[in-house]
Amino acid sequence: MIFLILFISVFFIPVSGENLYSNSTGEIISINPNGFVWPIPGYTRISSPFGKRKAPTAGASSFHYGCDIPAPQGTKLIAIADGQITFCNFLGSGGYTITLSFDNFKVTYCHVDPNYIVSKDDFVKQGQVIGFVGPKYVYGVPGNQYKDENGNPTNGATTGCHLHLGFRIDDKYVNPLDFF
């Protein structure tokens, strides 16, 4: 009987390869085997993956240097790792952007809410809320050349609310999904 219990517990009890912890707002966050957490809890659908694509809007590239994760305006964005905020500003086709830097990584969160809750040079902890998915439309941005088909100014080259997640290692763009 003891042998049977031992056999069942060793071979049939599932073991997760991820670590779980609670962030500062009490949400359960999963750390993947690469040591990162998903940047937008509860939203995992990819609407535009990394790589060659047909540009979805004027000004968008035909090579996509990140992945797009659709989510409603105001959805929380979290730091995928401990690091320093090295950019918070409007960045052309990326619209309002936050860049999180650590080790040799630069992770860009694009099309975010312009009401930043972090600032350049802030140090943040993994799982910390660093911003929110931004609106599709932004007004009064000097030099914003991005507009929808009706001439309304958009939050960079975008057709709707989403997070564009970009990864650079040693300043070379890589597929973010290779790390999740």
Protein backbone atom coordinates (compact mmCIF):
# COMPACT_ATOMS: atom_id res chain seq x y z
CA MET A 1 0.00 0.00 0.00
CA ILE A 2 2.79 2.45 0.85
CA PHE A 3 4.50 1.58 -2.42
CA LEU A 4 1.28 2.32 -4.35
CA ILE A 5 0.85 5.74 -2.66
CA LEU A 6 4.49 6.61 -3.33
CA PHE A 7 4.19 5.48 -6.96
CA ILE A 8 1.04 7.58 -7.53
CA SER A 9 2.50 10.67 -5.84
CA VAL A 10 5.73 10.53 -7.87
CA PHE A 11 4.26 9.81 -11.28
CA PHE A 12 0.74 11.24 -11.32
CA ILE A 13 0.72 14.49 -9.33
CA PRO A 14 1.21 17.39 -11.72
CA VAL A 15 4.12 19.69 -11.04
CA SER A 16 4.13 23.23 -12.39
CA GLY A 17 7.28 24.64 -13.97
CA GLU A 18 6.29 28.14 -12.88
CA ASN A 19 6.64 29.95 -9.58
CA LEU A 20 3.68 31.89 -8.23
CA TYR A 21 3.72 34.96 -6.00
CA SER A 22 1.47 37.83 -5.09
CA ASN A 23 2.40 41.33 -6.30
CA SER A 24 1.87 44.57 -4.35
CA THR A 25 -1.80 44.75 -5.38
CA GLY A 26 -2.48 41.17 -4.27
CA GLU A 27 -2.72 39.65 -7.75
CA ILE A 28 -1.22 36.21 -8.22
CA ILE A 29 1.65 36.52 -10.67
CA SER A 30 3.32 33.61 -12.43
CA ILE A 31 7.08 33.73 -13.07
CA ASN A 32 7.99 31.68 -16.13
CA PRO A 33 11.15 29.53 -16.41
CA ASN A 34 13.00 32.49 -18.01
CA GLY A 35 12.34 34.55 -14.88
CA PHE A 36 9.78 36.93 -16.41
CA VAL A 37 6.12 37.63 -15.69
CA TRP A 38 3.55 38.26 -18.40
CA PRO A 39 3.17 42.06 -18.86
CA ILE A 40 -0.62 42.23 -19.04
CA PRO A 41 -2.37 39.83 -16.63
CA GLY A 42 -5.49 38.19 -18.00
CA TYR A 43 -4.78 39.00 -21.64
CA THR A 44 -2.80 36.48 -23.66
CA ARG A 45 -4.20 36.68 -27.21
CA ILE A 46 -1.66 37.92 -29.76
CA SER A 47 -3.21 39.98 -32.56
CA SER A 48 0.02 40.66 -34.42
CA PRO A 49 3.13 38.53 -33.77
CA PHE A 50 6.79 39.46 -34.26
CA GLY A 51 7.98 39.36 -37.85
CA LYS A 52 6.90 40.08 -41.41
CA ARG A 53 3.32 41.26 -41.83
CA LYS A 54 1.04 43.44 -43.91
CA ALA A 55 1.11 46.91 -42.30
CA PRO A 56 -2.28 47.39 -40.58
CA THR A 57 -2.27 51.20 -40.84
CA ALA A 58 -0.40 54.04 -42.49
CA GLY A 59 2.96 54.53 -40.80
CA ALA A 60 3.11 51.00 -39.41
CA SER A 61 6.03 48.83 -40.45
CA SER A 62 5.70 45.75 -42.65
CA PHE A 63 8.12 44.08 -40.23
CA HIS A 64 6.69 44.01 -36.72
CA TYR A 65 9.38 44.47 -34.06
CA GLY A 66 7.26 43.16 -31.20
CA CYS A 67 3.95 41.49 -30.48
CA ASP A 68 0.55 43.08 -29.98
CA ILE A 69 -1.70 42.05 -27.11
CA PRO A 70 -5.22 43.52 -27.40
CA ALA A 71 -6.80 44.75 -24.16
CA PRO A 72 -9.25 47.46 -23.10
CA GLN A 73 -8.06 50.96 -22.34
CA GLY A 74 -7.04 51.20 -18.69
CA THR A 75 -5.85 47.57 -18.35
CA LYS A 76 -2.89 47.27 -15.97
CA LEU A 77 0.61 46.77 -17.33
CA ILE A 78 3.22 45.25 -15.04
CA ALA A 79 7.00 45.12 -14.97
CA ILE A 80 8.16 41.79 -16.39
CA ALA A 81 11.32 41.99 -14.25
CA ASP A 82 13.07 44.25 -11.76
CA GLY A 83 14.63 47.17 -13.60
CA GLN A 84 14.88 50.86 -14.29
CA ILE A 85 12.50 53.01 -16.31
CA THR A 86 14.71 54.56 -18.98
CA PHE A 87 12.08 56.21 -21.18
CA CYS A 88 8.58 57.69 -20.71
CA ASN A 89 7.39 59.81 -23.59
CA PHE A 90 5.69 59.84 -26.97
CA LEU A 91 7.75 57.78 -29.44
CA GLY A 92 6.47 58.05 -33.01
CA SER A 93 4.73 54.90 -34.23
CA GLY A 94 4.83 53.43 -30.70
CA GLY A 95 2.79 56.31 -29.36
CA TYR A 96 3.10 56.86 -25.64
CA THR A 97 5.85 54.48 -24.55
CA ILE A 98 7.51 53.20 -21.37
CA THR A 99 10.90 51.46 -21.59
CA LEU A 100 12.04 49.12 -18.82
CA SER A 101 15.77 48.32 -18.84
CA PHE A 102 17.66 45.60 -16.97
CA ASP A 103 20.83 43.65 -17.65
CA ASN A 104 21.23 43.85 -21.46
CA PHE A 105 17.43 44.01 -22.08
CA LYS A 106 15.26 46.96 -23.10
CA VAL A 107 11.55 46.17 -22.98
CA THR A 108 9.18 48.67 -24.56
CA TYR A 109 5.53 48.99 -23.63
CA CYS A 110 3.91 51.00 -26.46
CA HIS A 111 0.50 52.65 -26.93
CA VAL A 112 0.22 53.20 -23.16
CA ASP A 113 -1.82 55.73 -21.23
CA PRO A 114 -0.17 59.17 -21.34
CA ASN A 115 -0.88 59.71 -17.63
CA TYR A 116 2.31 57.97 -16.51
CA ILE A 117 2.53 56.47 -13.03
CA VAL A 118 6.28 55.89 -13.35
CA SER A 119 8.99 58.34 -14.36
CA LYS A 120 12.30 58.08 -16.16
CA ASP A 121 15.00 56.80 -13.76
CA ASP A 122 12.49 55.08 -11.41
CA PHE A 123 13.47 51.61 -10.24
CA VAL A 124 10.60 49.14 -10.32
CA LYS A 125 10.05 45.63 -9.02
CA GLN A 126 8.85 42.66 -11.00
CA GLY A 127 5.03 42.54 -10.95
CA GLN A 128 4.70 46.23 -10.10
CA VAL A 129 2.05 48.13 -12.05
CA ILE A 130 3.95 50.57 -14.28
CA GLY A 131 1.18 51.86 -16.53
CA PHE A 132 -2.06 51.17 -18.32
CA VAL A 133 -3.16 50.37 -21.84
CA GLY A 134 -3.70 53.72 -23.49
CA PRO A 135 -6.50 55.17 -25.56
CA LYS A 136 -6.64 54.84 -29.33
CA TYR A 137 -6.91 58.60 -29.76
CA VAL A 138 -4.61 61.25 -28.30
CA TYR A 139 -4.91 64.96 -28.88
CA GLY A 140 -2.45 67.82 -28.57
CA VAL A 141 0.72 65.78 -29.12
CA PRO A 142 3.25 68.00 -30.92
CA GLY A 143 4.55 66.33 -34.08
CA ASN A 144 2.14 63.37 -33.95
CA GLN A 145 1.81 62.35 -37.60
CA TYR A 146 -0.43 59.32 -36.93
CA LYS A 147 -4.13 59.60 -37.72
CA ASP A 148 -7.04 57.27 -38.43
CA GLU A 149 -9.01 57.27 -41.69
CA ASN A 150 -11.09 60.22 -40.43
CA GLY A 151 -8.09 62.36 -39.52
CA ASN A 152 -8.29 61.80 -35.74
CA PRO A 153 -4.86 61.67 -34.06
CA THR A 154 -3.96 58.20 -32.78
CA ASN A 155 -1.63 56.92 -30.06
CA GLY A 156 1.07 56.07 -32.60
CA ALA A 157 0.46 53.69 -35.50
CA THR A 158 -2.51 51.85 -34.04
CA THR A 159 -5.95 50.65 -35.04
CA GLY A 160 -7.18 50.12 -31.46
CA CYS A 161 -6.31 49.65 -27.81
CA HIS A 162 -3.53 47.14 -27.20
CA LEU A 163 -0.06 46.72 -25.75
CA HIS A 164 2.78 46.51 -28.23
CA LEU A 165 5.53 44.66 -26.39
CA GLY A 166 9.03 45.02 -27.82
CA PHE A 167 12.22 43.29 -26.65
CA ARG A 168 15.76 44.35 -27.44
CA ILE A 169 18.87 42.51 -26.29
CA ASP A 170 22.06 44.51 -26.75
CA ASP A 171 19.89 46.89 -28.86
CA LYS A 172 18.86 44.14 -31.30
CA TYR A 173 15.13 43.41 -31.60
CA VAL A 174 14.13 39.85 -30.73
CA ASN A 175 10.78 38.04 -30.56
CA PRO A 176 9.29 38.71 -27.09
CA LEU A 177 7.39 35.41 -27.23
CA ASP A 178 10.71 33.53 -27.17
CA PHE A 179 10.89 34.51 -23.50
CA PHE A 180 7.37 33.49 -22.47
